[in-house]
CSV table of C-alpha atoms (C1' of nucleotides) in Angstrom, one decimal:
chain,number,residue,atom,x,y,z
A,1,UNK,CA,-109.7,2.9,-5.0
A,2,UNK,CA,-108.1,6.3,-3.9
A,3,UNK,CA,-108.3,8.6,-6.6
A,4,UNK,CA,-104.8,10.1,-8.0
A,5,UNK,CA,-104.1,13.5,-8.8
A,6,UNK,CA,-101.1,14.1,-11.5
A,7,UNK,CA,-100.6,17.8,-13.5
A,8,UNK,CA,-98.1,17.8,-16.4
A,9,UNK,CA,-96.0,20.6,-16.4
A,10,UNK,CA,-94.5,21.4,-20.2
A,11,UNK,CA,-92.8,24.0,-21.2
A,12,UNK,CA,-93.8,25.5,-24.7
A,13,UNK,CA,-91.3,25.1,-27.6
A,14,UNK,CA,-88.7,24.9,-24.9
A,15,UNK,CA,-85.5,24.9,-26.8
A,16,UNK,CA,-86.8,28.1,-29.2
A,17,UNK,CA,-87.9,30.1,-25.6
A,18,UNK,CA,-84.8,29.9,-24.6
A,19,UNK,CA,-82.8,31.0,-27.4
A,20,UNK,CA,-85.4,34.1,-27.6
A,21,UNK,CA,-85.1,34.4,-23.6
A,22,UNK,CA,-81.6,36.3,-24.4
A,23,UNK,CA,-82.4,37.6,-27.5
A,24,UNK,CA,-85.5,40.2,-27.1
A,25,UNK,CA,-85.0,41.5,-30.6
A,26,UNK,CA,-86.3,38.7,-31.9
A,27,UNK,CA,-89.5,38.3,-29.5
A,28,UNK,CA,-91.6,38.2,-32.9
A,29,UNK,CA,-89.6,36.3,-34.8
A,30,UNK,CA,-90.3,33.0,-36.2
A,31,UNK,CA,-87.2,31.1,-35.1
A,32,UNK,CA,-86.0,27.2,-35.1
A,33,UNK,CA,-82.9,24.7,-33.5
A,34,UNK,CA,-81.7,22.7,-35.4
A,35,UNK,CA,-80.4,19.0,-34.7
A,36,UNK,CA,-76.6,18.3,-34.2
A,37,UNK,CA,-74.8,18.7,-36.9
A,38,UNK,CA,-77.7,21.3,-37.8
A,39,UNK,CA,-79.5,18.4,-40.0
A,40,UNK,CA,-83.1,18.8,-39.1
A,41,UNK,CA,-85.5,21.6,-37.0
A,42,UNK,CA,-86.3,19.9,-33.9
A,43,UNK,CA,-87.7,23.2,-32.0
A,44,UNK,CA,-90.0,25.6,-33.5
A,45,UNK,CA,-91.0,28.7,-31.8
A,46,UNK,CA,-95.1,30.0,-32.3
A,47,UNK,CA,-94.3,32.1,-35.6
A,48,UNK,CA,-92.1,29.1,-36.7
A,49,UNK,CA,-94.9,26.5,-36.1
A,50,UNK,CA,-97.7,29.0,-38.1
A,51,UNK,CA,-95.0,28.7,-41.3
A,52,UNK,CA,-96.0,25.8,-41.2
A,53,UNK,CA,-92.3,24.2,-41.0
A,54,UNK,CA,-92.8,20.8,-39.7
A,55,UNK,CA,-90.8,18.9,-36.0
A,56,UNK,CA,-88.2,17.0,-37.8
A,57,UNK,CA,-88.1,18.4,-41.0
A,58,UNK,CA,-84.3,18.1,-42.7
A,59,UNK,CA,-83.4,21.8,-43.2
A,60,UNK,CA,-82.3,21.9,-46.8
A,61,UNK,CA,-86.0,21.0,-47.4
A,62,UNK,CA,-87.3,24.2,-46.1
A,63,UNK,CA,-84.6,26.4,-46.3
A,64,UNK,CA,-86.4,28.3,-49.2
A,65,UNK,CA,-89.4,28.9,-47.1
A,66,UNK,CA,-87.4,30.3,-44.0
A,67,UNK,CA,-85.3,32.7,-46.1
A,68,UNK,CA,-88.6,34.1,-47.3
A,69,UNK,CA,-90.0,34.9,-44.0
A,70,UNK,CA,-86.8,35.9,-42.0
A,71,UNK,CA,-86.5,32.5,-40.0
A,72,UNK,CA,-83.7,32.6,-37.7
A,73,UNK,CA,-82.1,29.4,-37.3
A,74,UNK,CA,-79.5,28.2,-34.0
A,75,UNK,CA,-77.5,25.2,-33.5
A,76,UNK,CA,-78.7,22.9,-30.7
A,77,UNK,CA,-76.9,24.8,-27.4
A,78,UNK,CA,-77.8,21.7,-24.8
A,79,UNK,CA,-75.5,23.6,-21.8
A,80,UNK,CA,-78.0,26.4,-22.2
A,81,UNK,CA,-81.4,24.3,-22.2
A,82,UNK,CA,-80.0,21.9,-19.5
A,83,UNK,CA,-79.5,25.2,-17.1
A,84,UNK,CA,-82.8,26.4,-18.1
A,85,UNK,CA,-84.8,23.3,-17.7
A,86,UNK,CA,-82.8,23.1,-13.9
A,87,UNK,CA,-84.5,26.6,-13.2
A,88,UNK,CA,-87.5,25.6,-14.1
A,89,UNK,CA,-87.9,22.6,-12.0
A,90,UNK,CA,-86.2,23.5,-9.1
A,91,UNK,CA,-89.5,25.8,-8.6
A,92,UNK,CA,-92.2,23.2,-9.8
A,93,UNK,CA,-90.3,21.2,-6.6
A,94,UNK,CA,-91.1,24.1,-4.5
A,95,UNK,CA,-94.9,23.7,-5.6
A,96,UNK,CA,-96.1,20.3,-5.0
A,97,UNK,CA,-94.5,17.6,-2.5
A,98,UNK,CA,-93.5,14.9,-5.0
A,99,UNK,CA,-92.1,16.0,-8.8
A,100,UNK,CA,-90.9,13.4,-11.6
A,101,UNK,CA,-88.6,15.4,-14.1
A,102,UNK,CA,-89.7,13.2,-16.9
A,103,UNK,CA,-87.8,15.5,-19.7
A,104,UNK,CA,-86.0,18.2,-20.5
A,105,UNK,CA,-89.0,20.3,-21.1
A,106,UNK,CA,-91.5,18.7,-18.4
A,107,UNK,CA,-92.6,17.1,-15.3
A,108,UNK,CA,-95.5,15.3,-13.8
A,109,UNK,CA,-96.3,16.8,-10.0
A,110,UNK,CA,-98.0,14.4,-7.5
A,111,UNK,CA,-101.2,16.6,-6.4
A,112,UNK,CA,-102.7,13.4,-5.1
A,113,UNK,CA,-104.0,14.2,-1.3
A,114,UNK,CA,-102.5,18.0,-1.1
A,115,UNK,CA,-105.0,19.6,0.2
A,116,UNK,CA,-104.8,23.3,-1.4
A,117,UNK,CA,-106.5,26.6,-0.6
A,118,UNK,CA,-107.3,27.3,-4.2
A,119,UNK,CA,-109.0,24.6,-6.8
A,120,UNK,CA,-106.8,22.5,-9.3
A,121,UNK,CA,-107.2,25.2,-12.1
A,122,UNK,CA,-106.2,28.2,-9.6
A,123,UNK,CA,-103.0,25.9,-8.9
A,124,UNK,CA,-102.2,25.4,-12.5
A,125,UNK,CA,-102.6,29.2,-12.9
A,126,UNK,CA,-100.2,30.0,-9.9
A,127,UNK,CA,-97.4,27.6,-11.2
A,128,UNK,CA,-97.3,29.3,-14.7
A,129,UNK,CA,-97.5,32.4,-13.2
A,130,UNK,CA,-94.1,31.5,-11.1
A,131,UNK,CA,-92.4,29.9,-13.6
A,132,UNK,CA,-92.9,33.0,-16.0
A,133,UNK,CA,-91.8,35.6,-13.6
A,134,UNK,CA,-88.9,33.9,-12.2
A,135,UNK,CA,-87.3,32.3,-15.8
A,136,UNK,CA,-89.2,34.0,-18.6
A,137,UNK,CA,-90.2,30.4,-19.9
A,138,UNK,CA,-94.2,30.0,-20.5
A,139,UNK,CA,-96.0,26.7,-19.7
A,140,UNK,CA,-99.0,24.8,-19.9
A,141,UNK,CA,-100.5,22.6,-16.9
A,142,UNK,CA,-102.7,19.5,-17.5
A,143,UNK,CA,-104.3,17.8,-14.5
A,144,UNK,CA,-105.9,14.8,-14.1
A,145,UNK,CA,-106.2,11.2,-12.6
A,146,UNK,CA,-104.0,9.5,-15.0
A,147,UNK,CA,-100.8,10.5,-16.1
A,148,UNK,CA,-101.9,9.7,-20.1
A,149,UNK,CA,-105.1,12.0,-19.3
A,150,UNK,CA,-102.5,14.9,-18.0
A,151,UNK,CA,-100.5,14.1,-21.0
A,152,UNK,CA,-104.2,15.3,-23.3
A,153,UNK,CA,-104.9,17.4,-20.7
A,154,UNK,CA,-101.9,19.5,-21.1
A,155,UNK,CA,-102.5,19.1,-25.0
A,156,UNK,CA,-106.1,20.3,-24.5
A,157,UNK,CA,-103.9,23.8,-22.8
A,158,UNK,CA,-101.5,24.4,-25.6
A,159,UNK,CA,-104.5,23.7,-28.5
A,160,UNK,CA,-107.0,26.0,-27.2
A,161,UNK,CA,-106.0,29.8,-26.0
A,162,UNK,CA,-109.3,30.5,-24.1
A,163,UNK,CA,-108.2,27.7,-21.5
A,164,UNK,CA,-105.4,30.1,-20.0
A,165,UNK,CA,-102.8,27.3,-20.3
A,166,UNK,CA,-104.2,25.1,-17.8
A,167,UNK,CA,-106.8,22.1,-18.4
A,168,UNK,CA,-108.4,20.7,-15.2
A,169,UNK,CA,-109.5,16.9,-16.6
A,170,UNK,CA,-110.8,15.6,-13.5
A,171,UNK,CA,-114.0,15.2,-14.3
A,172,UNK,CA,-115.3,12.4,-16.5
A,173,UNK,CA,-117.8,14.4,-18.8
A,174,UNK,CA,-114.8,17.0,-19.5
A,175,UNK,CA,-112.7,13.7,-20.4
A,176,UNK,CA,-115.4,12.0,-22.4
A,177,UNK,CA,-115.9,15.6,-24.6
A,178,UNK,CA,-111.8,16.0,-24.8
A,179,UNK,CA,-111.4,12.6,-26.0
A,180,UNK,CA,-114.0,12.7,-28.9
A,181,UNK,CA,-112.3,15.8,-30.2
A,182,UNK,CA,-108.7,14.1,-30.2
A,183,UNK,CA,-107.5,11.5,-33.2
A,184,UNK,CA,-106.3,8.3,-31.4
A,185,UNK,CA,-102.5,9.3,-32.2
A,186,UNK,CA,-102.4,12.1,-30.0
A,187,UNK,CA,-102.8,9.7,-27.0
A,188,UNK,CA,-99.5,8.9,-25.0
A,189,UNK,CA,-97.8,5.8,-26.2
A,190,UNK,CA,-100.1,5.5,-29.5
A,191,UNK,CA,-97.2,6.1,-32.5
A,192,UNK,CA,-98.0,6.0,-36.0
A,193,UNK,CA,-97.6,2.2,-36.8
A,194,UNK,CA,-100.4,1.5,-34.0
A,195,UNK,CA,-102.0,4.3,-35.1
A,196,UNK,CA,-102.5,2.3,-38.7
A,197,UNK,CA,-103.6,-0.6,-37.3
A,198,UNK,CA,-106.2,0.6,-34.9
A,199,UNK,CA,-107.6,2.4,-38.0
A,200,UNK,CA,-108.3,-0.6,-39.5
A,201,UNK,CA,-109.8,-1.9,-36.6
A,202,UNK,CA,-112.2,1.4,-37.1
A,203,UNK,CA,-110.6,3.1,-33.7
A,204,UNK,CA,-110.1,6.9,-35.1
A,205,UNK,CA,-110.5,8.5,-31.6
A,206,UNK,CA,-109.3,8.4,-28.4
A,207,UNK,CA,-112.7,8.2,-27.2
A,208,UNK,CA,-113.0,5.0,-29.5
A,209,UNK,CA,-110.0,3.8,-28.0
A,210,UNK,CA,-110.9,4.0,-24.2
A,211,UNK,CA,-114.4,2.4,-25.1
A,212,UNK,CA,-112.2,-0.4,-26.0
A,213,UNK,CA,-112.4,-3.9,-24.3
A,214,UNK,CA,-108.9,-4.5,-22.6
A,215,UNK,CA,-108.6,-7.5,-23.3
A,216,UNK,CA,-109.2,-7.4,-27.0
A,217,UNK,CA,-106.5,-4.8,-27.2
A,218,UNK,CA,-104.3,-7.1,-25.0
A,219,UNK,CA,-105.1,-9.7,-27.3
A,220,UNK,CA,-104.6,-8.0,-30.8
A,221,UNK,CA,-101.6,-5.3,-29.6
A,222,UNK,CA,-100.0,-5.7,-26.0
A,223,UNK,CA,-99.9,-5.2,-22.3
A,224,UNK,CA,-98.2,-1.8,-23.0
A,225,UNK,CA,-101.6,-0.9,-25.1
A,226,UNK,CA,-104.2,-2.2,-22.9
A,227,UNK,CA,-102.9,-0.5,-20.0
A,228,UNK,CA,-103.4,2.9,-22.1
A,229,UNK,CA,-106.4,1.9,-22.4
A,230,UNK,CA,-107.3,1.6,-18.7
A,231,UNK,CA,-105.7,5.0,-18.3
A,232,UNK,CA,-107.5,6.7,-20.5
A,233,UNK,CA,-110.6,5.4,-18.6
A,234,UNK,CA,-108.8,7.0,-15.4
A,235,UNK,CA,-107.4,4.1,-13.9
A,236,UNK,CA,-103.9,4.9,-12.7
A,237,UNK,CA,-101.4,2.5,-14.5
A,238,UNK,CA,-98.7,4.3,-14.7
A,239,UNK,CA,-96.9,5.6,-11.5
A,240,UNK,CA,-94.9,8.9,-10.8
A,241,UNK,CA,-91.0,7.9,-10.4
A,242,UNK,CA,-89.4,10.5,-8.6
A,243,UNK,CA,-85.9,9.0,-8.3
A,244,UNK,CA,-84.3,8.8,-12.2
A,245,UNK,CA,-84.0,4.3,-12.2
A,246,UNK,CA,-80.6,3.4,-13.0
A,247,UNK,CA,-79.5,3.5,-16.4
A,248,UNK,CA,-79.5,0.1,-18.2
A,249,UNK,CA,-77.1,0.8,-21.5
A,250,UNK,CA,-75.0,4.6,-22.3
A,251,UNK,CA,-75.3,5.0,-26.0
A,252,UNK,CA,-72.8,7.9,-27.1
A,253,UNK,CA,-73.1,7.8,-31.3
A,254,UNK,CA,-73.6,11.1,-33.7
A,255,UNK,CA,-73.9,11.6,-37.1
A,256,UNK,CA,-70.4,13.0,-38.8
A,257,UNK,CA,-70.0,16.2,-40.0
A,258,UNK,CA,-68.5,15.3,-43.2
A,259,UNK,CA,-68.6,11.3,-44.5
A,260,UNK,CA,-65.5,9.6,-43.4
A,261,UNK,CA,-63.7,7.2,-45.6
A,262,UNK,CA,-60.2,7.1,-43.4
A,263,UNK,CA,-60.3,4.2,-41.2
A,264,UNK,CA,-57.7,6.2,-38.8
A,265,UNK,CA,-60.6,8.9,-38.9
A,266,UNK,CA,-63.0,6.7,-37.8
A,267,UNK,CA,-60.6,5.2,-34.6
A,268,UNK,CA,-60.6,9.0,-33.6
A,269,UNK,CA,-64.6,9.0,-33.9
A,270,UNK,CA,-64.9,5.6,-32.0
A,271,UNK,CA,-62.1,6.8,-29.2
A,272,UNK,CA,-63.8,10.1,-28.8
A,273,UNK,CA,-67.5,8.3,-28.6
A,274,UNK,CA,-65.5,5.4,-26.2
A,275,UNK,CA,-64.5,8.4,-24.0
A,276,UNK,CA,-67.6,10.3,-23.5
A,277,UNK,CA,-69.6,6.7,-22.4
A,278,UNK,CA,-67.0,5.5,-19.9
A,279,UNK,CA,-67.3,9.0,-18.3
A,280,UNK,CA,-71.2,9.3,-18.6
A,281,UNK,CA,-70.7,5.5,-16.7
A,282,UNK,CA,-68.2,6.6,-14.2
A,283,UNK,CA,-70.6,9.5,-13.3
A,284,UNK,CA,-73.4,6.8,-12.7
A,285,UNK,CA,-71.4,4.8,-10.5
A,286,UNK,CA,-71.5,2.1,-12.6
A,287,UNK,CA,-69.5,-0.5,-14.3
A,288,UNK,CA,-70.0,-2.3,-17.9
A,289,UNK,CA,-69.6,-5.7,-19.0
A,290,UNK,CA,-70.7,-5.6,-22.5
A,291,UNK,CA,-69.7,-3.4,-25.2
A,292,UNK,CA,-71.3,-2.6,-29.0
A,293,UNK,CA,-69.4,-0.6,-32.1
A,294,UNK,CA,-71.5,-0.1,-34.8
A,295,UNK,CA,-71.2,2.4,-38.2
A,296,UNK,CA,-73.4,2.6,-41.0
A,297,UNK,CA,-73.3,4.8,-44.3
A,298,UNK,CA,-76.3,7.4,-45.0
A,299,UNK,CA,-79.8,5.5,-45.2
A,300,UNK,CA,-81.1,8.2,-46.8
A,301,UNK,CA,-78.3,8.4,-50.2
A,302,UNK,CA,-79.6,5.9,-52.6
A,303,UNK,CA,-76.3,6.8,-54.6
A,304,UNK,CA,-73.8,5.3,-51.8
A,305,UNK,CA,-73.7,1.7,-51.4
A,306,UNK,CA,-75.5,0.8,-48.0
A,307,UNK,CA,-73.7,-0.9,-45.3
A,308,UNK,CA,-74.4,-1.3,-41.8
A,309,UNK,CA,-72.9,-3.2,-39.1
A,310,UNK,CA,-72.5,-3.7,-35.4
A,311,UNK,CA,-69.9,-6.1,-33.1
A,312,UNK,CA,-69.8,-6.9,-29.6
A,313,UNK,CA,-67.6,-8.3,-27.1
A,314,UNK,CA,-68.7,-9.4,-23.3
A,315,UNK,CA,-65.4,-8.7,-20.9
A,316,UNK,CA,-64.7,-11.1,-18.2
A,317,UNK,CA,-65.4,-8.4,-15.7
A,318,UNK,CA,-67.6,-5.6,-15.6
A,319,UNK,CA,-65.2,-2.1,-15.3
A,320,UNK,CA,-65.0,1.9,-15.6
A,321,UNK,CA,-61.6,1.9,-17.4
A,322,UNK,CA,-61.7,4.1,-20.2
A,323,UNK,CA,-59.0,2.0,-21.6
A,324,UNK,CA,-60.1,-1.6,-21.6
A,325,UNK,CA,-63.1,-0.3,-23.9
A,326,UNK,CA,-60.6,1.7,-25.4
A,327,UNK,CA,-58.4,-1.1,-26.5
A,328,UNK,CA,-61.7,-3.5,-27.3
A,329,UNK,CA,-63.5,-1.3,-29.2
A,330,UNK,CA,-60.2,-0.8,-31.5
A,331,UNK,CA,-60.2,-4.6,-32.0
A,332,UNK,CA,-64.1,-4.6,-32.8
A,333,UNK,CA,-64.1,-1.9,-35.8
A,334,UNK,CA,-60.9,-4.1,-37.0
A,335,UNK,CA,-63.6,-6.7,-37.8
A,336,UNK,CA,-66.2,-3.9,-38.8
A,337,UNK,CA,-64.4,-1.5,-41.2
A,338,UNK,CA,-64.4,-2.3,-44.9
A,339,UNK,CA,-62.4,0.3,-47.5
A,340,UNK,CA,-64.3,2.0,-49.9
A,341,UNK,CA,-67.4,2.6,-48.2
A,342,UNK,CA,-68.6,6.3,-47.1
A,343,UNK,CA,-69.6,6.4,-43.2
A,344,UNK,CA,-72.3,8.5,-42.1
A,345,UNK,CA,-72.6,7.6,-38.5
A,346,UNK,CA,-71.0,5.4,-35.7
A,347,UNK,CA,-71.3,4.8,-32.3
A,348,UNK,CA,-70.6,2.8,-29.0
A,349,UNK,CA,-73.0,1.3,-26.5
A,350,UNK,CA,-72.3,0.2,-22.9
A,351,UNK,CA,-74.5,-2.2,-21.1
A,352,UNK,CA,-74.7,-5.0,-18.6
A,353,UNK,CA,-74.0,-2.7,-15.8
A,354,UNK,CA,-73.1,-3.6,-12.3
A,355,UNK,CA,-72.4,-1.9,-8.9
A,356,UNK,CA,-68.4,-2.3,-8.4
A,357,UNK,CA,-67.4,-4.7,-6.7
A,358,UNK,CA,-70.5,-7.0,-6.5
A,359,UNK,CA,-69.9,-8.9,-10.0
A,360,UNK,CA,-69.4,-12.5,-9.2
A,361,UNK,CA,-66.5,-13.6,-11.9
A,362,UNK,CA,-67.0,-17.1,-13.4
A,363,UNK,CA,-65.2,-20.3,-12.3
A,364,UNK,CA,-62.8,-19.5,-15.5
A,365,UNK,CA,-62.3,-16.0,-16.1
A,366,UNK,CA,-59.2,-14.6,-16.0
A,367,UNK,CA,-59.1,-12.9,-12.3
A,368,UNK,CA,-58.9,-8.8,-13.2
A,369,UNK,CA,-56.7,-7.4,-10.5
A,370,UNK,CA,-58.4,-4.0,-9.9
A,371,UNK,CA,-55.7,-1.5,-8.7
A,372,UNK,CA,-56.6,1.1,-7.0
A,373,UNK,CA,-54.4,3.9,-9.1
A,374,UNK,CA,-56.5,3.0,-12.2
A,375,UNK,CA,-59.6,4.3,-10.4
A,376,UNK,CA,-57.9,7.2,-9.1
A,377,UNK,CA,-56.4,7.8,-13.0
A,378,UNK,CA,-60.0,7.6,-14.2
A,379,UNK,CA,-61.2,10.0,-11.2
A,380,UNK,CA,-58.5,12.8,-11.8
A,381,UNK,CA,-59.1,12.6,-16.0
A,382,UNK,CA,-62.7,13.5,-15.0
A,383,UNK,CA,-62.0,16.1,-12.5
A,384,UNK,CA,-59.5,18.0,-14.7
A,385,UNK,CA,-61.8,17.9,-17.8
A,386,UNK,CA,-64.9,19.0,-15.4
A,387,UNK,CA,-63.1,21.9,-14.2
A,388,UNK,CA,-60.9,23.3,-16.7
A,389,UNK,CA,-63.0,22.3,-19.6
A,390,UNK,CA,-61.6,19.6,-22.3
A,391,UNK,CA,-58.0,19.7,-20.9
A,392,UNK,CA,-56.5,16.0,-21.2
A,393,UNK,CA,-57.7,13.1,-23.6
A,394,UNK,CA,-56.3,10.1,-24.8
A,395,UNK,CA,-54.3,10.2,-28.0
A,396,UNK,CA,-56.2,8.3,-30.2
A,397,UNK,CA,-59.4,10.5,-29.9
A,398,UNK,CA,-57.0,12.7,-32.1
A,399,UNK,CA,-57.0,16.7,-32.0
A,400,UNK,CA,-58.0,18.2,-35.4
A,401,UNK,CA,-61.5,15.5,-35.3
A,402,UNK,CA,-62.2,16.7,-39.0
A,403,UNK,CA,-65.0,14.6,-38.7
A,404,UNK,CA,-67.0,16.3,-35.6
A,405,UNK,CA,-70.5,17.5,-36.0
A,406,UNK,CA,-71.5,20.9,-37.6
A,407,UNK,CA,-72.8,24.1,-35.1
A,408,UNK,CA,-72.5,26.9,-37.3
A,409,UNK,CA,-75.1,28.5,-35.8
A,410,UNK,CA,-74.2,28.3,-32.2
A,411,UNK,CA,-75.8,31.2,-29.4
A,412,UNK,CA,-73.5,32.0,-26.6
A,413,UNK,CA,-73.6,30.2,-23.5
A,414,UNK,CA,-75.3,32.8,-21.3
A,415,UNK,CA,-75.8,31.4,-18.4
A,416,UNK,CA,-73.1,28.6,-17.8
A,417,UNK,CA,-69.8,30.5,-19.4
A,418,UNK,CA,-68.8,34.1,-17.6
A,419,UNK,CA,-67.3,35.1,-20.9
A,420,UNK,CA,-71.0,35.1,-22.3
A,421,UNK,CA,-72.9,36.2,-19.9
A,422,UNK,CA,-75.5,39.0,-21.5
A,423,UNK,CA,-74.7,42.5,-20.8
A,424,UNK,CA,-77.8,45.0,-19.7
A,425,UNK,CA,-77.5,48.3,-21.1
B,1,DT,C1',-74.9,18.2,-51.0
B,2,DC,C1',-77.9,18.3,-47.0
B,3,DT,C1',-81.8,13.7,-42.9
B,4,DG,C1',-80.5,13.9,-34.4
B,5,DG,C1',-79.4,11.5,-30.1
B,6,DG,C1',-80.5,9.1,-26.4
B,7,DG,C1',-83.2,6.0,-24.0
B,8,DT,C1',-86.9,2.0,-22.2
B,9,DC,C1',-90.1,-1.4,-22.7
B,10,DC,C1',-92.4,-5.8,-25.2
B,11,DT,C1',-92.3,-9.8,-28.0
B,12,DA,C1',-91.2,-13.2,-31.0
B,13,DG,C1',-88.0,-17.3,-32.0
B,14,DG,C1',-84.1,-19.8,-31.5
B,15,DA,C1',-81.1,-22.8,-28.5
B,16,DC,C1',-80.6,-25.0,-24.7
B,17,DC,C1',-82.3,-28.6,-21.6
B,18,DC,C1',-84.7,-32.8,-19.6
C,1,DT,C1',-91.5,-46.1,-41.8
C,2,DC,C1',-92.3,-44.1,-37.3
C,3,DT,C1',-88.5,-38.8,-34.7
C,4,DG,C1',-92.4,-35.0,-28.4
C,5,DG,C1',-93.5,-31.5,-25.3
C,6,DG,C1',-93.1,-27.8,-22.2
C,7,DG,C1',-90.4,-24.9,-19.5
C,8,DT,C1',-86.4,-21.3,-19.3
C,9,DC,C1',-83.2,-18.2,-21.2
C,10,DC,C1',-81.4,-14.8,-24.1
C,11,DT,C1',-81.2,-11.7,-28.1
C,12,DA,C1',-82.9,-9.2,-32.0
C,13,DG,C1',-85.9,-6.5,-33.8
C,14,DG,C1',-90.0,-3.4,-33.5
C,15,DA,C1',-92.2,0.4,-31.4
C,16,DC,C1',-92.6,3.9,-28.6
C,17,DC,C1',-90.9,8.5,-26.2
C,18,DC,C1',-89.0,13.2,-26.0
DNA sequence: TCTGGGGTCCTAGGACCC
DNA sequence: TCTGGGGTCCTAGGACCC
């Protein structure tokens, strides 16, 4: 068995760090970034973590604490984070032959067989310095023979200052020493539910999971957990994926800034989501055959009557045409809408994707005549909106969009809009 | 009053067929 | 009175991730 070597590079407090980059005055201030609608805390600076503000907590529950300690909050500014992410990733791509961008703030590097003039820890430190110098973002690096162990190595690098942000976990002894220290829920792929069930079987630490019998785990849990056990023992089961696999579904959904009680407003919202989903679909160069629309009241309110429903429709043939999905979605909405509820969220989902032109119609399906002009119209819309911002849209999307999300604490588009370029004084 | 969004994979169970 | 069994396909729901 050839030995693999993976490095996991993960940005520290990524969203919060991005916001701080352009606000040097906030260098030592606790900063949090909020979810859409300014609802939950989704990122925290080091100082904010120290105050005990938990990931995912609703803002209203920590508002007092934040005021008391002068915590500065920002609405999510995805344009900024996506741009900073690209800068970090292209630096990483210059360091290793094969890179998997795993999420907006982390990447796996395949170091298998790479002959460095330096040892692995030195390589990690070099990567760290490069990213720090060129982007201002601090990263931590975990190095190990499997992705699951690299994740844990990264966690160790983040947790213990004296590691200088880099942990080389290629030695078996160090692996077992670290695994013994970590609770089982720190392991990649082991969430809340599995942790509970594992604990009932006496498995509390990552090491105990590693030492469990894979066959027993397979029987009582799943192939996924079995794979995790093998990975913890240094057997690489999860390969590096350089190319993003083509999507299998596209979801567009949002909680509303204010509850919707009016059907016309819901029509606007659904139209908006359809238009976004179809645009993504065309970017993926795919066509979809299956559409789902869903809506629901707030699951947290015990005052409002609860209601949640979804309906789907399969088209005769796949398409990327927004107008076809709009018409179908409005029909589905007619079947879903009930007066008298306070709707908190809705969304649409496209699935069952095909490459344009390969779908085999059924014997009795209406043959859909696709006109080149339809395709060109969609392209024209996408191009105009890409070039000039949101310029044209379908009337059903509405113009006021009173229901749209709250983003009251948005930072400027420092890196993606000329108007918002930071000025050096 | 106020609780995110976008994905993937696996499994159990029903429908259907012979 | 007595009412099979095994395979495949599909879908909904659960669990996980960032």
